[in-house]
Coordinates of C-alpha atoms and ligand atoms in Angstrom, one line a residue:
Chain A
X28 CA -56.4 -33.7 -3.9
X29 CA -58.7 -36.7 -4.8
X30 CA -61.5 -37.7 -2.6
X31 CA -61.5 -41.2 -1.0
X32 CA -63.7 -44.3 -2.4
X33 CA -67.4 -44.6 -1.6
X34 CA -70.5 -46.2 -2.5
X35 CA -73.0 -43.9 -4.2
X36 CA -76.8 -44.4 -4.3
X37 CA -79.6 -41.8 -5.7
X38 CA -83.1 -42.5 -3.7
X39 CA -86.0 -41.2 -6.2
X40 CA -88.6 -40.7 -3.2
X41 CA -87.8 -39.3 0.5
X42 CA -89.4 -42.8 1.7
X43 CA -86.8 -44.5 -0.1
X44 CA -84.1 -42.0 1.0
X45 CA -85.0 -42.0 4.5
X46 CA -85.1 -46.0 4.3
X47 CA -81.3 -45.8 2.9
X48 CA -80.4 -43.2 5.8
X49 CA -81.6 -46.1 8.3
X50 CA -80.1 -49.0 6.9
X51 CA -77.4 -49.2 9.0
X52 CA -74.6 -48.8 6.7
X53 CA -71.4 -46.9 8.5
X54 CA -70.3 -43.3 7.9
X55 CA -73.2 -43.1 5.1
X56 CA -73.9 -39.3 4.5
X57 CA -76.5 -37.1 2.7
X58 CA -75.2 -35.1 -0.4
X59 CA -77.4 -32.1 -1.5
X60 CA -75.4 -29.5 -3.6
X61 CA -72.3 -30.6 -2.4
X62 CA -70.2 -27.0 -2.0
X63 CA -69.3 -28.2 1.6
X64 CA -68.8 -31.7 1.4
X65 CA -66.9 -32.3 -1.8
X66 CA -64.2 -29.5 -1.0
X67 CA -63.9 -31.3 2.5
X68 CA -63.8 -34.9 0.6
X69 CA -61.1 -33.6 -1.6
X70 CA -59.3 -32.2 1.0
X71 CA -59.8 -35.6 2.7
X72 CA -61.5 -33.5 6.0
X73 CA -64.2 -36.1 5.5
X74 CA -64.2 -39.6 3.9
X75 CA -68.1 -41.0 3.9
X76 CA -68.2 -44.8 3.1
X77 CA -71.4 -44.3 1.3
X78 CA -73.3 -41.0 -0.4
X79 CA -76.8 -40.6 -0.5
X80 CA -77.6 -38.1 -2.9
X81 CA -80.7 -36.3 -2.4
X82 CA -80.5 -33.9 -5.5
X83 CA -83.5 -35.2 -7.6
X84 CA -85.8 -34.9 -4.3
X85 CA -87.6 -32.3 -6.3
X86 CA -90.2 -32.1 -3.6
X87 CA -87.6 -30.5 -1.3
X88 CA -87.0 -27.7 -3.9
X89 CA -90.3 -25.7 -3.0
X90 CA -90.8 -22.5 -1.4
X91 CA -94.4 -22.3 -0.2
X92 CA -96.4 -19.3 1.9
X93 CA -98.8 -20.6 4.1
X94 CA -101.1 -18.4 6.7
X95 CA -98.0 -16.6 8.5
X96 CA -95.0 -18.9 7.7
X97 CA -92.6 -19.4 4.6
X98 CA -91.9 -22.5 4.3
X99 CA -88.4 -23.3 2.5
X100 CA -87.9 -26.8 1.2
X101 CA -84.2 -27.9 2.2
X102 CA -83.2 -28.5 -1.3
X103 CA -84.1 -24.8 -2.2
X104 CA -80.9 -23.7 -3.8
X105 CA -79.0 -20.3 -3.2
X106 CA -80.1 -18.6 -6.4
X107 CA -83.5 -19.4 -5.9
X108 CA -83.5 -17.4 -2.7
X109 CA -81.8 -14.6 -4.7
X110 CA -84.2 -14.6 -7.2
X111 CA -87.2 -15.0 -4.6
X112 CA -90.5 -12.4 -5.6
X113 CA -91.6 -12.7 -2.0
X114 CA -92.7 -9.4 -0.9
X115 CA -92.2 -7.2 2.8
X116 CA -88.9 -7.2 5.0
X117 CA -88.3 -10.7 4.7
X118 CA -88.4 -11.3 1.3
X119 CA -85.4 -8.2 0.9
X120 CA -83.7 -9.9 3.6
X121 CA -83.5 -13.7 1.7
X122 CA -82.4 -11.8 -1.3
X123 CA -79.6 -9.8 0.1
X124 CA -78.4 -12.4 2.2
X125 CA -78.5 -15.0 -0.7
X126 CA -76.5 -12.5 -2.6
X127 CA -73.7 -13.2 0.1
X128 CA -73.7 -16.4 0.1
X129 CA -70.1 -17.6 -1.8
X130 CA -70.3 -16.7 -6.0
X131 CA -73.3 -17.5 -8.3
X132 CA -71.6 -20.7 -9.6
X133 CA -71.8 -22.1 -6.1
X134 CA -75.2 -20.6 -5.6
X135 CA -76.6 -22.4 -8.7
X136 CA -75.9 -26.0 -6.9
X137 CA -75.4 -25.1 -2.7
X138 CA -78.8 -25.6 -1.2
X139 CA -80.8 -24.2 2.0
X140 CA -80.7 -27.2 3.9
X141 CA -77.1 -28.0 3.2
X142 CA -76.1 -24.5 4.9
X143 CA -78.1 -25.2 7.9
X144 CA -76.6 -29.2 8.1
X145 CA -73.4 -27.8 7.5
X146 CA -73.8 -25.3 10.4
X147 CA -70.8 -23.3 9.7
X148 CA -71.5 -20.5 12.2
X149 CA -70.5 -17.6 9.9
X150 CA -73.3 -19.0 7.3
X151 CA -75.5 -16.6 6.4
X152 CA -78.8 -19.2 6.3
X153 CA -77.5 -20.1 9.3
X154 CA -77.8 -16.7 10.9
X155 CA -80.9 -15.9 9.3
X156 CA -82.8 -18.8 11.0
X157 CA -81.4 -18.3 14.5
X158 CA -82.2 -14.3 14.0
X159 CA -86.0 -15.4 13.1
X160 CA -86.1 -18.1 15.7
X161 CA -87.3 -20.3 12.1
X162 CA -88.4 -24.0 13.0
X163 CA -86.5 -26.6 11.4
X164 CA -88.2 -29.7 10.2
X165 CA -86.3 -33.1 10.5
X166 CA -87.2 -36.5 9.2
X167 CA -86.6 -40.1 9.5
X168 CA -88.4 -43.1 9.4
X169 CA -88.8 -43.1 13.0
X170 CA -91.4 -39.8 12.6
X171 CA -90.8 -35.8 11.9
X172 CA -89.6 -33.7 14.6
X173 CA -89.5 -29.7 14.4
X174 CA -86.7 -28.5 16.0
X175 CA -86.1 -24.5 17.1
X176 CA -83.2 -22.7 15.7
X177 CA -82.1 -22.4 19.1
X178 CA -81.6 -25.5 19.7
X179 CA -80.6 -26.8 16.2
X180 CA -77.1 -25.7 16.3
X181 CA -74.6 -27.1 18.4
X182 CA -71.4 -25.9 17.3
X183 CA -69.1 -25.5 14.4
X184 CA -70.6 -28.4 12.1
X185 CA -72.6 -29.7 14.7
X186 CA -76.4 -29.5 15.0
X187 CA -79.2 -31.7 16.9
X188 CA -80.0 -33.9 14.2
X189 CA -79.7 -37.4 14.1
X190 CA -77.2 -39.7 11.6
X191 CA -80.6 -40.9 10.2
X192 CA -82.6 -37.9 9.7
X193 CA -83.2 -35.7 7.1
X194 CA -83.8 -31.9 6.8
X195 CA -87.0 -31.4 4.9
X196 CA -88.1 -27.7 5.2
X197 CA -87.2 -24.7 7.2
X198 CA -90.5 -22.4 8.5
X199 CA -89.9 -18.6 8.8
X200 CA -92.2 -16.1 10.1
X201 CA -93.8 -13.5 7.4
X202 CA -92.4 -10.3 8.8
X203 CA -95.1 -7.5 9.0
X204 CA -94.3 -4.0 7.2
X205 CA -93.5 -2.4 10.8
X206 CA -90.5 -4.7 10.5
X207 CA -86.9 -3.2 9.2
X208 CA -84.4 -6.0 8.3
X209 CA -80.7 -6.2 7.3
X210 CA -77.5 -7.8 6.7
X211 CA -73.7 -6.5 6.6
X212 CA -70.8 -8.3 6.6
X213 CA -66.9 -8.1 6.2
X214 CA -65.0 -10.5 4.1
X215 CA -61.5 -10.0 2.4
X216 CA -62.7 -11.1 -0.8
X217 CA -66.4 -11.0 -2.7
X218 CA -68.0 -14.5 -2.3
X219 CA -65.6 -15.5 0.9
X220 CA -67.0 -16.6 4.0
X221 CA -67.7 -13.2 6.5
X222 CA -65.5 -13.0 9.1
X223 CA -67.9 -10.5 11.2
X224 CA -71.7 -11.1 9.9
X225 CA -74.3 -8.7 11.4
X226 CA -78.3 -9.5 10.8
X227 CA -80.9 -7.6 12.3
X228 CA -84.5 -7.7 12.4
X229 CA -86.3 -4.5 14.4
X230 CA -89.8 -3.5 14.7
X231 CA -90.7 0.5 15.0
X232 CA -93.9 1.7 16.0
X233 CA -94.2 5.7 15.9
X234 CA -90.2 6.2 16.1
X235 CA -89.7 3.3 19.3
X236 CA -88.7 0.0 19.0
X237 CA -90.7 -2.3 20.2
X238 CA -89.3 -5.3 19.4
X239 CA -85.2 -6.1 18.1
X240 CA -83.4 -9.6 17.2
X241 CA -79.8 -9.1 16.5
X242 CA -77.7 -11.9 15.1
X243 CA -73.8 -12.1 14.5
X244 CA -71.8 -14.5 12.9
X245 CA -67.8 -15.3 13.5
X246 CA -67.9 -14.4 17.1
X247 CA -69.1 -18.0 18.3
X248 CA -68.7 -21.9 17.3
X249 CA -72.7 -21.5 16.7
X250 CA -74.8 -18.3 15.4
X251 CA -74.9 -15.6 18.4
X252 CA -78.1 -14.1 19.4
X253 CA -76.7 -10.9 21.0
X254 CA -79.0 -10.7 24.0
X255 CA -77.4 -7.2 25.4
X256 CA -78.1 -5.3 21.8
X257 CA -81.6 -6.5 21.8
X258 CA -81.9 -5.0 25.1
X259 CA -80.0 -1.9 24.3
X260 CA -82.7 -1.3 21.4
X261 CA -85.8 -2.0 23.0
X262 CA -87.4 0.7 23.8
X263 CA -85.3 3.1 22.2
X264 CA -85.6 5.7 19.8
X265 CA -84.9 4.1 16.7
X266 CA -81.9 6.3 14.7
X267 CA -78.0 5.8 14.4
X268 CA -77.0 7.0 17.7
X269 CA -79.6 3.9 19.5
X270 CA -77.9 1.6 16.9
X271 CA -74.7 2.7 17.7
X272 CA -75.3 2.4 21.6
X273 CA -76.4 -1.1 20.6
X274 CA -72.9 -2.1 18.5
X275 CA -71.4 -0.9 21.7
X276 CA -73.2 -3.6 23.6
X277 CA -72.5 -6.2 21.5
X278 CA -69.0 -5.5 21.3
X279 CA -68.7 -5.7 24.8
X280 CA -70.8 -8.9 25.0
X281 CA -69.2 -11.4 22.7
X282 CA -66.0 -13.0 23.0
X283 CA -64.8 -13.5 19.6
X284 CA -61.9 -16.3 18.9
X285 CA -58.7 -15.1 17.5
X286 CA -57.4 -16.8 14.3
X287 CA -55.6 -16.4 10.6
X288 CA -58.4 -14.3 10.0
X289 CA -58.7 -11.8 12.6
X290 CA -58.2 -11.4 16.4
X291 CA -60.6 -10.9 19.0
X292 CA -60.0 -7.3 19.1
X293 CA -60.6 -7.0 15.4
X294 CA -63.6 -8.8 15.2
X295 CA -65.4 -6.7 18.0
X296 CA -64.3 -3.5 16.1
X297 CA -66.2 -5.1 12.9
X298 CA -69.2 -5.8 15.0
X299 CA -69.2 -2.1 16.1
X300 CA -68.9 -1.1 12.5
X301 CA -71.5 -3.8 11.2
X302 CA -74.3 -3.6 13.1
X303 CA -75.3 -0.3 12.7
X304 CA -74.6 -0.7 8.7
X305 CA -76.7 -3.1 8.9
X306 CA -80.0 -2.0 10.1
X307 CA -78.9 1.8 8.6
X308 CA -80.8 2.1 5.5
X309 CA -83.6 4.3 6.7
X310 CA -82.2 5.6 10.2
X311 CA -82.7 8.9 10.7
X312 CA -79.2 10.3 11.5
Chain B
X19 CA -60.9 -50.2 -4.6
X20 CA -64.7 -49.5 -5.1
X21 CA -65.7 -50.6 -8.7
X22 CA -66.4 -48.8 -11.7
X23 CA -69.8 -47.5 -12.7
X24 CA -71.4 -47.4 -16.3
X25 CA -72.4 -44.0 -16.4
X26 CA -73.3 -41.8 -19.9
X27 CA -72.8 -38.4 -19.7
X28 CA -74.2 -35.5 -22.4
X29 CA -72.0 -33.4 -23.3
X30 CA -71.7 -30.5 -25.8
X31 CA -74.7 -32.6 -27.2
X32 CA -72.7 -35.6 -27.5
X33 CA -73.5 -38.9 -25.6
X34 CA -70.2 -40.4 -24.1
X35 CA -70.7 -43.9 -22.6
X36 CA -67.7 -44.2 -19.9
X37 CA -67.1 -46.3 -16.7
X38 CA -66.1 -44.3 -13.7
X39 CA -65.8 -44.6 -9.7
X40 CA -68.2 -42.7 -7.9
X41 CA -65.3 -40.3 -6.8
X42 CA -64.3 -39.4 -10.1
X43 CA -65.4 -35.8 -10.3
X44 CA -67.0 -34.3 -12.9
X45 CA -63.5 -32.4 -14.2
X46 CA -61.7 -35.1 -14.2
X47 CA -64.4 -37.1 -16.2
X48 CA -64.3 -34.8 -18.7
X49 CA -60.3 -34.6 -18.7
X50 CA -59.5 -38.2 -18.5
X51 CA -62.7 -40.2 -19.9
X52 CA -64.0 -37.8 -22.4
X53 CA -60.8 -36.4 -23.6
X54 CA -62.0 -32.9 -23.1
X55 CA -59.1 -31.2 -21.6
X56 CA -60.3 -27.8 -22.3
X57 CA -62.0 -27.7 -18.4
X58 CA -59.1 -26.9 -16.0
X59 CA -58.3 -27.6 -12.5
X60 CA -56.8 -25.2 -10.1
X61 CA -57.6 -25.4 -6.5
X62 CA -59.8 -28.5 -6.3
X63 CA -62.2 -26.7 -3.8
X64 CA -64.5 -24.3 -5.4
X65 CA -63.0 -21.0 -5.1
X66 CA -60.8 -20.4 -8.4
X67 CA -63.4 -21.2 -11.3
X68 CA -61.2 -22.6 -13.7
X69 CA -63.1 -25.6 -14.1
X70 CA -66.4 -24.0 -14.6
X71 CA -68.8 -25.4 -17.3
X72 CA -72.6 -24.6 -17.5
X73 CA -74.7 -27.5 -16.2
X74 CA -78.9 -27.5 -17.8
X75 CA -77.6 -23.7 -18.3
X76 CA -76.1 -22.8 -15.4
X77 CA -72.4 -21.9 -14.5
X78 CA -71.0 -24.6 -12.0
X79 CA -67.6 -25.8 -10.4
X80 CA -67.1 -29.2 -12.0
X81 CA -64.5 -29.9 -9.4
X82 CA -67.2 -29.7 -6.7
X83 CA -69.8 -32.6 -8.2
X84 CA -69.3 -36.1 -8.9
X85 CA -69.8 -37.4 -12.4
X86 CA -71.8 -39.5 -11.2
X87 CA -74.4 -36.8 -10.3
X88 CA -74.3 -35.4 -13.6
X89 CA -76.6 -38.3 -15.0
X90 CA -79.2 -36.5 -17.3
X91 CA -77.8 -33.3 -17.0
X92 CA -77.1 -31.2 -20.0
X93 CA -73.2 -30.3 -19.5
X94 CA -71.9 -27.5 -21.8
X95 CA -68.0 -27.4 -21.7
X96 CA -65.5 -24.8 -23.5
X97 CA -65.2 -27.3 -26.2
X98 CA -69.1 -26.8 -27.1
X99 CA -68.8 -22.8 -27.4
X100 CA -68.4 -22.5 -31.4
X101 CA -68.6 -25.0 -34.3
X102 CA -65.4 -24.0 -35.4
X103 CA -63.0 -21.6 -35.6
X104 CA -64.1 -19.6 -37.7
X105 CA -67.2 -18.8 -36.2
X106 CA -66.3 -17.9 -32.7
X107 CA -68.7 -17.7 -29.7
X108 CA -69.3 -13.8 -29.4
X109 CA -67.5 -13.9 -25.5
X110 CA -64.7 -16.1 -27.2
X111 CA -64.7 -13.3 -30.2
X112 CA -64.8 -10.4 -27.4
X113 CA -61.7 -11.8 -25.2
X114 CA -59.9 -12.2 -28.6
X115 CA -60.5 -8.4 -29.3
X116 CA -60.2 -7.0 -26.0
X117 CA -57.0 -9.0 -24.9
X118 CA -59.1 -11.0 -22.1
X119 CA -56.4 -13.5 -21.6
X120 CA -52.7 -13.8 -21.3
X121 CA -51.7 -17.0 -20.1
X122 CA -55.2 -18.5 -20.7
X123 CA -55.3 -20.9 -18.0
X124 CA -58.3 -19.4 -16.4
X125 CA -59.8 -18.5 -19.7
X126 CA -62.1 -21.9 -20.3
X127 CA -63.8 -20.9 -16.7
X128 CA -64.4 -17.4 -17.2
X129 CA -65.9 -17.9 -21.1
X130 CA -68.1 -21.0 -19.2
X131 CA -69.0 -18.3 -16.4
X132 CA -69.8 -15.1 -19.1
X133 CA -71.6 -17.3 -21.7
X134 CA -74.0 -18.9 -19.6
X135 CA -75.0 -15.8 -18.1
X136 CA -75.0 -13.4 -20.9
X137 CA -77.4 -16.0 -22.9
X138 CA -79.7 -16.3 -19.7
X139 CA -79.8 -12.3 -19.8
X140 CA -77.7 -10.1 -21.9
X141 CA -79.2 -7.0 -20.4
X142 CA -77.0 -7.3 -17.4
X143 CA -76.0 -4.2 -15.5
X144 CA -72.5 -3.3 -15.0
X145 CA -72.9 -4.0 -11.4
X146 CA -74.1 -7.6 -12.2
X147 CA -71.2 -8.3 -14.5
X148 CA -68.8 -7.3 -11.7
X149 CA -70.2 -9.3 -9.3
X150 CA -70.7 -12.7 -11.8
X151 CA -67.1 -12.1 -12.8
X152 CA -65.9 -11.3 -9.0
X153 CA -67.0 -15.5 -8.9
X154 CA -63.3 -16.9 -10.7
X155 CA -59.7 -16.1 -10.5
X156 CA -57.1 -14.5 -12.9
X157 CA -54.0 -14.3 -11.9
X158 CA -52.6 -12.6 -15.1
X159 CA -54.7 -9.7 -16.4
X160 CA -55.6 -7.6 -13.6
X161 CA -59.2 -8.5 -14.7
X162 CA -60.2 -5.3 -16.7
X163 CA -60.1 -6.7 -20.1
X164 CA -62.1 -9.6 -18.9
X165 CA -64.5 -6.8 -17.8
X166 CA -64.1 -5.1 -21.2
X167 CA -64.6 -8.3 -23.3
X168 CA -67.3 -9.3 -21.0
X169 CA -69.3 -6.0 -21.7
X170 CA -68.7 -5.9 -25.5
X171 CA -69.6 -9.5 -25.6
X172 CA -72.9 -8.5 -24.0
X173 CA -73.7 -5.4 -26.5
X174 CA -73.1 -8.2 -29.3
X175 CA -75.5 -10.7 -27.9
X176 CA -78.4 -7.9 -27.0
X177 CA -81.4 -8.8 -29.4
Ligands
FAD418 C1 -66.0 -21.1 -2.6 C2 -67.2 -21.4 -1.7 C3 -67.4 -19.9 -0.7 C4 -68.7 -20.0 0.0 N1 -69.1 -19.0 0.5 C5 -69.9 -19.4 1.5 C6 -70.3 -18.1 2.2 O1 -69.9 -17.0 1.8 N2 -71.6 -18.2 2.9 C7 -72.2 -19.4 3.2 O2 -73.0 -19.9 3.7 N3 -71.8 -20.9 2.6 C8 -70.6 -20.7 1.8 N4 -70.4 -21.8 0.8 C9 -70.6 -22.8 1.5 C10 -72.2 -23.1 0.5 O3 -73.1 -22.4 0.8 C11 -72.8 -24.7 0.5 O4 -73.8 -24.5 -0.8 C12 -73.5 -25.0 1.7 O5 -72.7 -24.3 2.9 C13 -73.7 -26.1 2.4 O6 -74.9 -26.5 1.2 P1 -75.0 -27.7 0.1 O7 -76.6 -27.9 -0.3 O8 -73.5 -27.5 -0.8 O9 -74.7 -29.1 0.9 P2 -73.4 -30.3 0.8 O10 -72.4 -29.6 0.7 O11 -74.0 -31.3 -0.1 O12 -73.9 -31.0 2.3 C14 -73.1 -29.9 3.6 C15 -73.5 -31.1 4.5 O13 -74.7 -31.1 5.3 C16 -74.9 -32.4 5.3 N5 -76.7 -32.4 4.3 C17 -76.9 -31.5 3.6 N6 -78.4 -31.5 3.5 C18 -78.4 -31.9 4.3 C19 -80.3 -32.7 4.3 N7 -81.2 -32.3 3.5 N8 -80.7 -33.3 5.6 C20 -79.4 -33.4 6.1 N9 -78.1 -33.3 5.9 C21 -77.7 -33.0 5.0 C22 -74.5 -33.2 4.4 O14 -74.3 -34.3 5.1 C23 -73.3 -32.5 4.7 O15 -73.1 -33.0 5.9 C24 -69.6 -21.5 -0.3 C25 -68.5 -23.0 -0.6 C26 -67.8 -22.8 -1.8 C27 -66.7 -23.6 -2.6
FES419 S1 -61.0 -26.2 -9.6 FE1 -63.0 -25.7 -9.3 S2 -62.8 -23.7 -8.5 FE2 -61.1 -24.4 -8.7
FES420 S1 -54.6 -15.4 -17.8 FE1 -53.5 -16.0 -16.7 S2 -54.4 -17.0 -15.4 FE2 -55.9 -15.7 -16.2

């Protein structure tokens, strides 16, 4: 299908973009990579009256490390993260997650910030942001505010951003080398959104887990942090046995939806299978 | 109805001065306004890859970008792959030699996907080639000959 009519504006500076978003135009929407918005417009699930194209705001395309934070600009494309030279457990998690976002021709256009603003509960970037307790910076002509990931995702396609706010960057923590990170997901075809995805970040000291974060997609209307799995991991001896008991705890804890892609029982099974897989590299049996 | 806006597109090195509504996708602008019908449309939501073109050298879905967003962007379509019928692009020649097509509907998208990624780096591993080709759908070939053709093109394009 074809989208309905809209007006199009393309600001050249961030200030200009913020002024446009605040000018009172009804049904005005930001377009970044367009890889979620345009399909919805083609299906007429979205019918914005005006698009504000932030595609030329190159200042938002930068990845910068400052002290113990990596700041990822809202316009950083998936493919940039897939090829990031960033080292350590964060770099490898970014590369492996990016490779699972859609297909290459989607990754050349789609952006990190666009994924978060779109807020699909199975999105790799929404999950990674929630996993690492990232801080999301949004800006409007009223000023700037920083929203913790735990508060940013409200529900499906809904975030804590106001209509006049633009997501500008996301601060991720640099992860020291005693962290083990990983991702495992299941989709019917390569490039599809995952039916269930699991991301993990555990800190292991002398074989014992001293900190653990587990994020699960596809089991809630927003990225889900599994308190039960994290509790099961903490203080345990890192290995497949521990991962399997954490997976059982998570499968008991989640209350997944049933839809055409899989029912609740199936999704629980996927949690059980995927959680150990996400973190198994390097875990002794 | 929203008014049309004047727009200059740079396609295969040639300027096209057209006038389109903002809601015109690049794929439709290429087909309807530039008379370049080699770019095909299947699903119009990013899944099938029939509409794949190169934007500043990188493969992208022409159904998921509006023509007005492409001002100043270098666009390459299947019509721009070879100068004439006698001198096919290595990817085109390989698809011919290895029967990489049957009905041909998906072919322009696969050619642009393969040409774009191999021109950037012909030294890609077999695993990478498989992953890249999984971006597009083909209802006829079963993919094996598309993979064989892409492998052959890669070998041809290595320095
Ligand atoms: C075939 C296909 C497969 C896909 N598979 C996956 C997948 O496996 N995993 C995955 O995570 N995604 C997948 N995607 C979606 C893709 O990752 C999108 O790129 C992403 O969801 C949105 O980013 P975008 O830059 O394209 O945003 P757009 O489509 O431009 O915008 C999406 C929404 O965010 C808003 N927005 C964008 N940027 C900002 C900003 N800076 N500030 C405020 N609001 C903003 C827009 O107004 C819109 O509401 C897939 C897409 C396709 C077409
Ligand atoms: S028509 Fe563009 S991906 Fe199918
Ligand atoms: S050759 Fe017919 S769809 Fe690919």
